[in-house]
Amino acid sequence: MPLQDALSGVKILDLSRILAGPWCTQNLADLGADVVKVESVETGDDTRGWGPPFLTAEGQDPLSAYFLCCNRGKRSIAIDFAKPEGAALVKRLAARCDVVIENFKSGSLLRFGLDYASLRAINPRLIQVSITGFGQDGPMAGRPGYDYVFQGMAGLMSYTGIPDGQAGAGPLRTGVAVVDLMTGLYATIAVQAALRERERSGQGQHIDLALLDVGVALNANQATNYLVSGKAPARSGNAHPNCAPYEVFACRDGHMILAIGNDAQFERFCAVAGRDDLGRDARYRTNAGRIENLPALREEVARILARKDRQDWGRMLDAVGVPWGPIQPLNEVFADAQVRHRQINRTLRHPRMGAIPSVRNPLLPPVAGADDGRPPPLLGEHTEEVLAELGLGATEMAALRSGKVIA
């Protein structure tokens, strides 16, 4: 079975919005799951309004680029589940689903009867993933928070940014919501593991995922650097805390990343640069020595690389197997020969919005030609379709619509 059909037959009820939850459910949809996204009747997912830029088509509400990035492959149904009739519809959907993904503040769904205990009572095989900022319990449970908050609170920004004493010194966040995205990936893994466990036990389970937990876990080697040494890492700009030289350097015509990960690579770099003396220097022969003497080494490498253009260095470093790379704006990224070869840029076709640009899920293999996958949905685009699957007729749907329970 192709990977893109691996979750065929799995039904996902998506009660999430913004990014972490939708990123998870988009992954699940890409793997073949049937994802029904429940949205607010009035506004839909918050990110529908997070623009510009917007994708527009005559006679249609605009779709924000932000919403497009994480909602392909889904069917949208607009339900106001603050109303009892709406909550009843969501319960009926949950009774038929394998997995519910939600990112409401802890305890919020209880007042609608949509908490895990209530849904499990009608569907014991249900798997529910609850994504919150701080988790389902603890002194900060229930407090709201966005990705940016957790990049700071979890420690990531404490060592990301310009070092003290340099121009513009201070902490910086990443250019994308990395904690949200990684939470979505952890949730994707958790869902698949829970489905596998359900095959053995026949039971569902409740998965509690907190952005704070994910943010702390993302510290990776920096966390263990601290736990081993007792010393909190400082901001190091573009330098690596454990490898050297491993950072951005200026060439004659622009910047490049030199990424030397072992002593043999450093020796080859010195040889191709015509500086065998650096490779023989006792201060720089080992990676530990290069880290200890990084300020002096950085000055030497900067002088070397400033003498030639970036592409000249690239050809020379490629010839001896030393890792390097350019810093490309996105127009160059999508024009890059390797990126084009990998067919990472996809085009989805929507019957009313036309062509919708997208990015291939890297889990899935490149597919030549036009993509026939399900595009991101308009708000409530599939409400009637999904409710008909529950057995609702036109008269009942009209009554729900007139009461603004659905849209």
Tab-separated table of C-alpha atoms in Angstrom:
chain	number	residue	atom	x	y	z
A	1	MET	CA	0.000	0.000	0.000
A	2	PRO	CA	1.417	3.440	-0.876
A	3	LEU	CA	2.254	5.588	2.139
A	4	GLN	CA	-0.308	8.170	1.048
A	5	ASP	CA	-3.005	5.511	1.582
A	6	ALA	CA	-1.625	4.103	4.846
A	7	LEU	CA	-4.418	5.643	6.974
A	8	SER	CA	-7.199	5.030	4.474
A	9	GLY	CA	-10.415	4.287	6.383
A	10	VAL	CA	-9.301	6.176	9.516
A	11	LYS	CA	-11.750	8.939	10.430
A	12	ILE	CA	-10.426	12.083	12.130
A	13	LEU	CA	-12.593	14.746	13.769
A	14	ASP	CA	-10.560	17.947	13.825
A	15	LEU	CA	-11.708	20.448	16.462
A	16	SER	CA	-8.413	22.333	16.365
A	17	ARG	CA	-7.404	25.675	14.912
A	18	ILE	CA	-4.351	27.884	14.325
A	19	LEU	CA	-1.320	25.637	13.648
A	20	ALA	CA	-0.283	22.777	15.964
A	21	GLY	CA	-3.524	20.793	15.641
A	22	PRO	CA	-4.121	21.593	11.955
A	23	TRP	CA	-0.505	20.637	11.155
A	24	CYS	CA	-1.157	17.240	12.737
A	25	THR	CA	-4.446	16.688	10.924
A	26	GLN	CA	-2.940	17.784	7.607
A	27	ASN	CA	-0.250	15.115	8.068
A	28	LEU	CA	-2.943	12.546	8.807
A	29	ALA	CA	-4.925	13.630	5.733
A	30	ASP	CA	-1.764	13.390	3.609
A	31	LEU	CA	-1.438	9.787	4.839
A	32	GLY	CA	-4.952	8.970	3.673
A	33	ALA	CA	-7.180	9.675	6.670
A	34	ASP	CA	-10.613	11.252	6.205
A	35	VAL	CA	-10.350	14.505	8.172
A	36	VAL	CA	-13.496	16.507	8.990
A	37	LYS	CA	-12.572	19.973	10.262
A	38	VAL	CA	-15.190	21.569	12.530
A	39	GLU	CA	-15.060	25.352	12.369
A	40	SER	CA	-16.828	28.332	13.891
A	41	VAL	CA	-19.983	29.309	12.015
A	42	GLU	CA	-19.087	33.003	12.129
A	43	THR	CA	-15.355	33.150	11.470
A	44	GLY	CA	-14.010	29.650	10.925
A	45	ASP	CA	-10.446	28.847	11.934
A	46	ASP	CA	-8.755	32.010	13.257
A	47	THR	CA	-6.058	31.740	10.593
A	48	ARG	CA	-8.553	32.326	7.772
A	49	GLY	CA	-8.082	36.002	8.631
A	50	TRP	CA	-4.328	35.920	9.240
A	51	GLY	CA	-3.151	37.913	6.261
A	52	PRO	CA	-2.246	39.380	3.891
A	53	PRO	CA	-1.348	37.668	1.677
A	54	PHE	CA	-4.657	36.148	0.578
A	55	LEU	CA	-5.578	33.918	-2.339
A	56	THR	CA	-8.611	35.417	-4.084
A	57	ALA	CA	-11.164	34.344	-6.662
A	58	GLU	CA	-14.157	36.224	-7.992
A	59	GLY	CA	-17.249	35.727	-5.857
A	60	GLN	CA	-15.411	33.813	-3.113
A	61	ASP	CA	-14.166	34.736	0.330
A	62	PRO	CA	-10.364	35.090	0.295
A	63	LEU	CA	-8.184	32.315	1.720
A	64	SER	CA	-5.158	33.398	3.733
A	65	ALA	CA	-1.801	31.893	2.831
A	66	TYR	CA	-1.434	30.955	6.512
A	67	PHE	CA	-4.645	28.886	6.444
A	68	LEU	CA	-3.606	27.273	3.153
A	69	CYS	CA	-0.299	26.036	4.599
A	70	CYS	CA	-1.880	23.626	7.095
A	71	ASN	CA	-5.372	22.659	5.957
A	72	ARG	CA	-5.154	20.725	2.713
A	73	GLY	CA	-6.829	17.341	2.470
A	74	LYS	CA	-9.709	18.200	4.840
A	75	ARG	CA	-13.457	18.629	4.657
A	76	SER	CA	-14.819	21.723	6.437
A	77	ILE	CA	-18.086	21.716	8.370
A	78	ALA	CA	-19.253	24.851	10.194
A	79	ILE	CA	-21.019	24.076	13.502
A	80	ASP	CA	-21.740	26.243	16.542
A	81	PHE	CA	-21.312	23.638	19.264
A	82	ALA	CA	-21.943	26.218	21.987
A	83	LYS	CA	-25.574	25.523	21.065
A	84	PRO	CA	-26.951	22.169	22.322
A	85	GLU	CA	-27.979	21.158	18.810
A	86	GLY	CA	-24.460	21.820	17.560
A	87	ALA	CA	-22.838	19.896	20.404
A	88	ALA	CA	-25.167	16.992	19.647
A	89	LEU	CA	-23.981	16.978	16.029
A	90	VAL	CA	-20.339	16.919	17.117
A	91	LYS	CA	-21.087	14.002	19.444
A	92	ARG	CA	-22.668	12.106	16.564
A	93	LEU	CA	-19.564	12.745	14.475
A	94	ALA	CA	-17.297	11.631	17.324
A	95	ALA	CA	-19.272	8.414	17.702
A	96	ARG	CA	-18.285	7.507	14.130
A	97	CYS	CA	-14.657	8.664	14.342
A	98	ASP	CA	-11.413	7.010	15.333
A	99	VAL	CA	-9.593	10.119	16.512
A	100	VAL	CA	-10.487	13.582	17.822
A	101	ILE	CA	-7.854	16.336	17.733
A	102	GLU	CA	-8.588	19.464	19.789
A	103	ASN	CA	-6.651	22.400	21.185
A	104	PHE	CA	-9.091	24.111	23.525
A	105	LYS	CA	-7.952	25.300	26.939
A	106	SER	CA	-8.047	22.466	29.463
A	107	GLY	CA	-11.571	21.953	30.783
A	108	SER	CA	-13.202	24.112	28.091
A	109	LEU	CA	-14.925	21.263	26.244
A	110	LEU	CA	-16.485	19.889	29.436
A	111	ARG	CA	-19.259	22.494	29.400
A	112	PHE	CA	-20.330	21.301	25.928
A	113	GLY	CA	-20.160	17.626	26.856
A	114	LEU	CA	-17.301	17.180	24.380
A	115	ASP	CA	-14.530	16.318	26.846
A	116	TYR	CA	-12.794	12.967	26.532
A	117	ALA	CA	-14.750	11.257	29.311
A	118	SER	CA	-18.065	12.227	27.707
A	119	LEU	CA	-17.010	11.181	24.203
A	120	ARG	CA	-15.429	7.948	25.407
A	121	ALA	CA	-18.740	6.992	27.005
A	122	ILE	CA	-20.299	6.873	23.523
A	123	ASN	CA	-17.185	5.588	21.719
A	124	PRO	CA	-14.809	3.536	23.921
A	125	ARG	CA	-12.408	3.063	20.981
A	126	LEU	CA	-11.970	6.816	20.545
A	127	ILE	CA	-8.487	8.312	20.641
A	128	GLN	CA	-8.420	11.971	21.645
A	129	VAL	CA	-5.400	14.245	21.410
A	130	SER	CA	-5.673	17.412	23.512
A	131	ILE	CA	-3.116	20.066	22.586
A	132	THR	CA	-2.742	22.914	25.071
A	133	GLY	CA	-0.109	25.413	26.057
A	134	PHE	CA	0.629	24.014	29.500
A	135	GLY	CA	-1.074	20.617	29.690
A	136	GLN	CA	-4.225	19.280	31.316
A	137	ASP	CA	-3.007	19.751	34.885
A	138	GLY	CA	-0.514	21.686	36.960
A	139	PRO	CA	-0.384	25.260	38.306
A	140	MET	CA	-0.578	26.861	34.826
A	141	ALA	CA	-3.127	24.519	33.213
A	142	GLY	CA	-5.844	26.525	31.500
A	143	ARG	CA	-3.620	29.499	30.758
A	144	PRO	CA	-3.561	30.418	27.037
A	145	GLY	CA	-0.382	30.833	25.040
A	146	TYR	CA	0.904	30.992	21.488
A	147	ASP	CA	4.070	29.476	20.003
A	148	TYR	CA	6.067	32.695	20.579
A	149	VAL	CA	5.425	32.471	24.326
A	150	PHE	CA	6.878	28.967	24.449
A	151	GLN	CA	9.931	29.764	22.349
A	152	GLY	CA	10.821	32.134	25.165
A	153	MET	CA	9.507	30.248	28.161
A	154	ALA	CA	10.970	26.867	27.165
A	155	GLY	CA	14.478	28.302	26.762
A	156	LEU	CA	14.889	28.294	22.971
A	157	MET	CA	15.257	32.081	22.725
A	158	SER	CA	17.734	32.234	25.613
A	159	TYR	CA	20.523	30.989	23.330
A	160	THR	CA	19.086	32.061	19.956
A	161	GLY	CA	20.115	35.545	18.881
A	162	ILE	CA	23.009	37.960	18.765
A	163	PRO	CA	25.571	37.563	21.567
A	164	ASP	CA	25.992	40.291	24.156
A	165	GLY	CA	28.595	42.853	23.175
A	166	GLN	CA	27.722	42.724	19.461
A	167	ALA	CA	25.546	45.121	17.487
A	168	GLY	CA	21.878	44.244	17.810
A	169	ALA	CA	22.514	41.944	20.774
A	170	GLY	CA	19.455	40.190	22.133
A	171	PRO	CA	17.243	37.125	21.857
A	172	LEU	CA	15.459	36.196	18.616
A	173	ARG	CA	12.659	33.793	17.762
A	174	THR	CA	12.699	31.459	14.791
A	175	GLY	CA	11.093	32.681	11.567
A	176	VAL	CA	8.310	30.080	11.786
A	177	ALA	CA	6.284	28.754	14.719
A	178	VAL	CA	8.657	25.872	15.409
A	179	VAL	CA	7.033	24.771	18.697
A	180	ASP	CA	3.596	24.588	17.064
A	181	LEU	CA	4.975	22.679	14.084
A	182	MET	CA	6.859	20.188	16.209
A	183	THR	CA	3.846	19.720	18.479
A	184	GLY	CA	1.881	18.871	15.346
A	185	LEU	CA	4.500	16.303	14.385
A	186	TYR	CA	4.546	14.775	17.884
A	187	ALA	CA	0.747	14.592	17.710
A	188	THR	CA	0.956	12.850	14.331
A	189	ILE	CA	3.273	10.225	15.809
A	190	ALA	CA	1.083	9.858	18.914
A	191	VAL	CA	-2.040	9.223	16.838
A	192	GLN	CA	-0.373	6.473	14.824
A	193	ALA	CA	1.041	4.854	17.970
A	194	ALA	CA	-2.381	4.993	19.661
A	195	LEU	CA	-4.048	3.429	16.625
A	196	ARG	CA	-1.483	0.624	16.761
A	197	GLU	CA	-2.094	0.116	20.482
A	198	ARG	CA	-5.854	0.026	19.883
A	199	GLU	CA	-5.357	-2.912	17.521
A	200	ARG	CA	-4.015	-4.851	20.513
A	201	SER	CA	-6.262	-3.611	23.315
A	202	GLY	CA	-9.418	-2.547	21.508
A	203	GLN	CA	-9.420	0.615	23.632
A	204	GLY	CA	-8.878	4.255	22.825
A	205	GLN	CA	-6.953	6.694	25.005
A	206	HIS	CA	-6.501	10.360	25.859
A	207	ILE	CA	-3.197	11.961	24.837
A	208	ASP	CA	-2.152	15.139	26.663
A	209	LEU	CA	0.296	17.225	24.588
A	210	ALA	CA	1.613	20.547	25.908
A	211	LEU	CA	3.482	23.128	23.857
A	212	LEU	CA	5.649	23.866	26.904
A	213	ASP	CA	6.722	20.202	27.100
A	214	VAL	CA	7.525	20.143	23.388
A	215	GLY	CA	9.456	23.400	23.625
A	216	VAL	CA	11.603	22.038	26.463
A	217	ALA	CA	12.208	18.802	24.527
A	218	LEU	CA	13.292	20.803	21.454
A	219	ASN	CA	16.293	22.109	23.354
A	220	ALA	CA	17.837	18.734	22.470
A	221	ASN	CA	21.642	18.943	22.748
A	222	GLN	CA	21.410	22.367	24.386
A	223	ALA	CA	19.333	20.844	27.184
A	224	THR	CA	21.821	18.054	27.771
A	225	ASN	CA	24.686	20.542	27.456
A	226	TYR	CA	23.138	22.286	30.445
A	227	LEU	CA	22.235	19.115	32.361
A	228	VAL	CA	25.777	17.742	31.969
A	229	SER	CA	27.695	20.967	32.624
A	230	GLY	CA	25.336	22.905	34.880
A	231	LYS	CA	25.975	25.939	32.692
A	232	ALA	CA	23.122	27.516	30.745
A	233	PRO	CA	24.115	28.096	27.094
A	234	ALA	CA	24.475	31.701	25.981
A	235	ARG	CA	23.431	33.261	22.684
A	236	SER	CA	25.990	32.363	20.048
A	237	GLY	CA	24.591	34.031	16.943
A	238	ASN	CA	25.088	31.784	13.936
A	239	ALA	CA	27.791	29.684	15.602
A	240	HIS	CA	27.221	26.103	16.775
A	241	PRO	CA	27.721	25.396	20.490
A	242	ASN	CA	29.448	22.034	19.907
A	243	CYS	CA	31.126	22.132	16.462
A	244	ALA	CA	33.549	24.566	14.801
A	245	PRO	CA	33.886	26.174	12.368
A	246	TYR	CA	30.142	25.777	11.894
A	247	GLU	CA	28.531	29.126	11.120
A	248	VAL	CA	27.917	31.899	8.563
A	249	PHE	CA	30.878	33.605	6.911
A	250	ALA	CA	31.093	36.448	4.397
A	251	CYS	CA	32.564	35.647	0.996
A	252	ARG	CA	33.611	38.256	-1.551
A	253	ASP	CA	30.087	38.414	-3.048
A	254	GLY	CA	27.778	37.280	-0.240
A	255	HIS	CA	27.410	34.893	2.662
A	256	MET	CA	27.725	31.138	2.997
A	257	ILE	CA	27.354	28.531	5.723
A	258	LEU	CA	30.466	26.515	6.465
A	259	ALA	CA	29.430	23.378	8.363
A	260	ILE	CA	32.457	21.388	9.476
A	261	GLY	CA	31.422	18.484	11.665
A	262	ASN	CA	34.650	16.539	12.243
A	263	ASP	CA	38.432	16.818	12.270
A	264	ALA	CA	38.911	15.211	8.845
A	265	GLN	CA	36.617	17.778	7.238
A	266	PHE	CA	38.588	20.573	8.881
A	267	GLU	CA	41.852	19.175	7.504
A	268	ARG	CA	40.361	19.036	3.998
A	269	PHE	CA	39.073	22.581	4.333
A	270	CYS	CA	42.527	23.825	5.354
A	271	ALA	CA	44.129	21.985	2.421
A	272	VAL	CA	41.744	23.382	-0.205
A	273	ALA	CA	42.117	26.848	1.316
A	274	GLY	CA	45.908	26.614	1.067
A	275	ARG	CA	46.264	26.824	4.837
A	276	ASP	CA	47.659	23.440	5.890
A	277	ASP	CA	49.298	25.272	8.767
A	278	LEU	CA	45.900	25.781	10.387
A	279	GLY	CA	45.215	22.061	10.200
A	280	ARG	CA	48.526	21.360	11.921
A	281	ASP	CA	48.029	24.054	14.588
A	282	ALA	CA	47.723	22.320	17.976
A	283	ARG	CA	44.898	24.674	18.945
A	284	TYR	CA	42.708	23.528	16.049
A	285	ARG	CA	43.524	19.858	15.449
A	286	THR	CA	40.507	18.629	17.436
A	287	ASN	CA	36.964	19.878	17.553
A	288	ALA	CA	37.234	20.516	21.300
A	289	GLY	CA	40.290	22.685	20.656
A	290	ARG	CA	38.511	24.574	17.912
A	291	ILE	CA	35.595	25.323	20.242
A	292	GLU	CA	37.978	26.438	22.992
A	293	ASN	CA	39.843	28.735	20.593
A	294	LEU	CA	36.881	29.754	18.449
A	295	PRO	CA	37.384	33.565	18.442
A	296	ALA	CA	40.874	33.259	16.959
A	297	LEU	CA	39.820	30.508	14.540
A	298	ARG	CA	36.810	32.524	13.391
A	299	GLU	CA	39.053	35.437	12.439
A	300	GLU	CA	41.333	33.157	10.409
A	301	VAL	CA	38.459	31.469	8.559
A	302	ALA	CA	36.734	34.801	7.902
A	303	ARG	CA	39.891	36.189	6.258
A	304	ILE	CA	40.235	33.066	4.102
A	305	LEU	CA	36.646	32.979	2.850
A	306	ALA	CA	36.494	36.724	2.136
A	307	ARG	CA	39.052	36.290	-0.680
A	308	LYS	CA	36.793	34.413	-3.124
A	309	ASP	CA	33.204	34.379	-4.359
A	310	ARG	CA	30.729	31.992	-2.802
A	311	GLN	CA	30.355	29.763	-5.852
A	312	ASP	CA	34.128	29.468	-6.186
A	313	TRP	CA	34.328	28.225	-2.617
A	314	GLY	CA	31.351	25.975	-3.258
A	315	ARG	CA	33.046	24.195	-6.136
A	316	MET	CA	36.243	23.756	-4.146
A	317	LEU	CA	34.482	22.475	-1.015
A	318	ASP	CA	32.231	20.124	-2.992
A	319	ALA	CA	35.338	18.618	-4.601
A	320	VAL	CA	36.731	17.580	-1.202
A	321	GLY	CA	33.447	16.717	0.547
A	322	VAL	CA	33.252	19.635	2.985
A	323	PRO	CA	29.640	20.619	3.790
A	324	TRP	CA	28.605	24.154	2.907
A	325	GLY	CA	25.492	25.948	1.711
A	326	PRO	CA	24.123	29.272	0.528
A	327	ILE	CA	21.555	31.370	2.381
A	328	GLN	CA	18.724	31.562	-0.140
A	329	PRO	CA	15.573	33.694	-0.129
A	330	LEU	CA	12.435	31.728	-0.967
A	331	ASN	CA	12.386	32.824	-4.614
A	332	GLU	CA	15.777	31.120	-4.994
A	333	VAL	CA	14.672	28.131	-2.904
A	334	PHE	CA	11.788	27.285	-5.222
A	335	ALA	CA	14.014	27.867	-8.272
A	336	ASP	CA	16.791	25.656	-6.874
A	337	ALA	CA	17.596	22.729	-9.172
A	338	GLN	CA	17.495	20.143	-6.377
A	339	VAL	CA	14.243	21.501	-4.932
A	340	ARG	CA	12.690	21.413	-8.412
A	341	HIS	CA	13.965	17.879	-8.971
A	342	ARG	CA	12.353	16.767	-5.698
A	343	GLN	CA	9.020	18.285	-6.844
A	344	ILE	CA	8.430	19.882	-3.471
A	345	ASN	CA	6.197	22.570	-4.969
A	346	ARG	CA	2.649	21.254	-5.510
A	347	THR	CA	-0.421	22.774	-7.126
A	348	LEU	CA	-3.844	21.758	-5.836
A	349	ARG	CA	-7.021	22.477	-7.803
A	350	HIS	CA	-10.115	23.883	-6.108
A	351	PRO	CA	-13.365	24.017	-8.128
A	352	ARG	CA	-14.087	27.591	-7.020
A	353	MET	CA	-10.686	29.009	-6.042
A	354	GLY	CA	-8.687	27.573	-8.941
A	355	ALA	CA	-5.002	26.738	-8.551
A	356	ILE	CA	-3.756	26.691	-4.952
A	357	PRO	CA	0.019	26.534	-4.375
A	358	SER	CA	1.214	24.081	-1.755
A	359	VAL	CA	4.308	22.261	-0.525
A	360	ARG	CA	4.658	18.480	-0.715
A	361	ASN	CA	4.637	16.632	2.575
A	362	PRO	CA	8.233	15.347	2.841
A	363	LEU	CA	6.870	12.055	4.211
A	364	LEU	CA	5.485	11.295	0.772
A	365	PRO	CA	7.362	10.565	-2.452
A	366	PRO	CA	7.561	13.109	-5.288
A	367	VAL	CA	4.689	12.795	-7.773
A	368	ALA	CA	5.157	13.907	-11.361
A	369	GLY	CA	2.552	16.086	-13.063
A	370	ALA	CA	-0.529	17.841	-11.691
A	371	ASP	CA	-1.617	16.961	-8.166
A	372	ASP	CA	-5.178	15.720	-7.672
A	373	GLY	CA	-5.188	15.863	-3.873
A	374	ARG	CA	-7.943	17.540	-1.863
A	375	PRO	CA	-7.288	21.313	-1.589
A	376	PRO	CA	-7.818	23.384	1.566
A	377	PRO	CA	-11.566	23.907	2.037
A	378	LEU	CA	-13.755	26.971	2.027
A	379	LEU	CA	-15.531	27.602	5.330
A	380	GLY	CA	-18.367	25.096	5.663
A	381	GLU	CA	-17.779	23.791	2.157
A	382	HIS	CA	-18.663	20.218	3.151
A	383	THR	CA	-21.296	20.834	5.831
A	384	GLU	CA	-24.168	19.309	3.873
A	385	GLU	CA	-22.036	16.437	2.600
A	386	VAL	CA	-20.885	15.432	6.081
A	387	LEU	CA	-24.293	15.871	7.720
A	388	ALA	CA	-25.877	13.771	4.999
A	389	GLU	CA	-23.475	10.992	5.982
A	390	LEU	CA	-25.002	11.228	9.485
A	391	GLY	CA	-28.423	10.719	7.943
A	392	LEU	CA	-29.717	14.294	8.180
A	393	GLY	CA	-32.152	15.351	5.469
A	394	ALA	CA	-32.566	18.680	3.730
A	395	THR	CA	-35.410	19.799	6.014
A	396	GLU	CA	-33.442	19.133	9.196
A	397	MET	CA	-30.368	20.875	7.797
A	398	ALA	CA	-32.459	23.893	6.780
A	399	ALA	CA	-33.797	24.160	10.331
A	400	LEU	CA	-30.279	23.976	11.784
A	401	ARG	CA	-29.108	26.613	9.339
A	402	SER	CA	-31.959	28.972	10.149
A	403	GLY	CA	-31.037	28.651	13.826
A	404	LYS	CA	-27.394	29.437	12.951
A	405	VAL	CA	-26.280	26.099	14.338
A	406	ILE	CA	-24.588	25.293	11.017
A	407	ALA	CA	-23.414	27.271	8.018
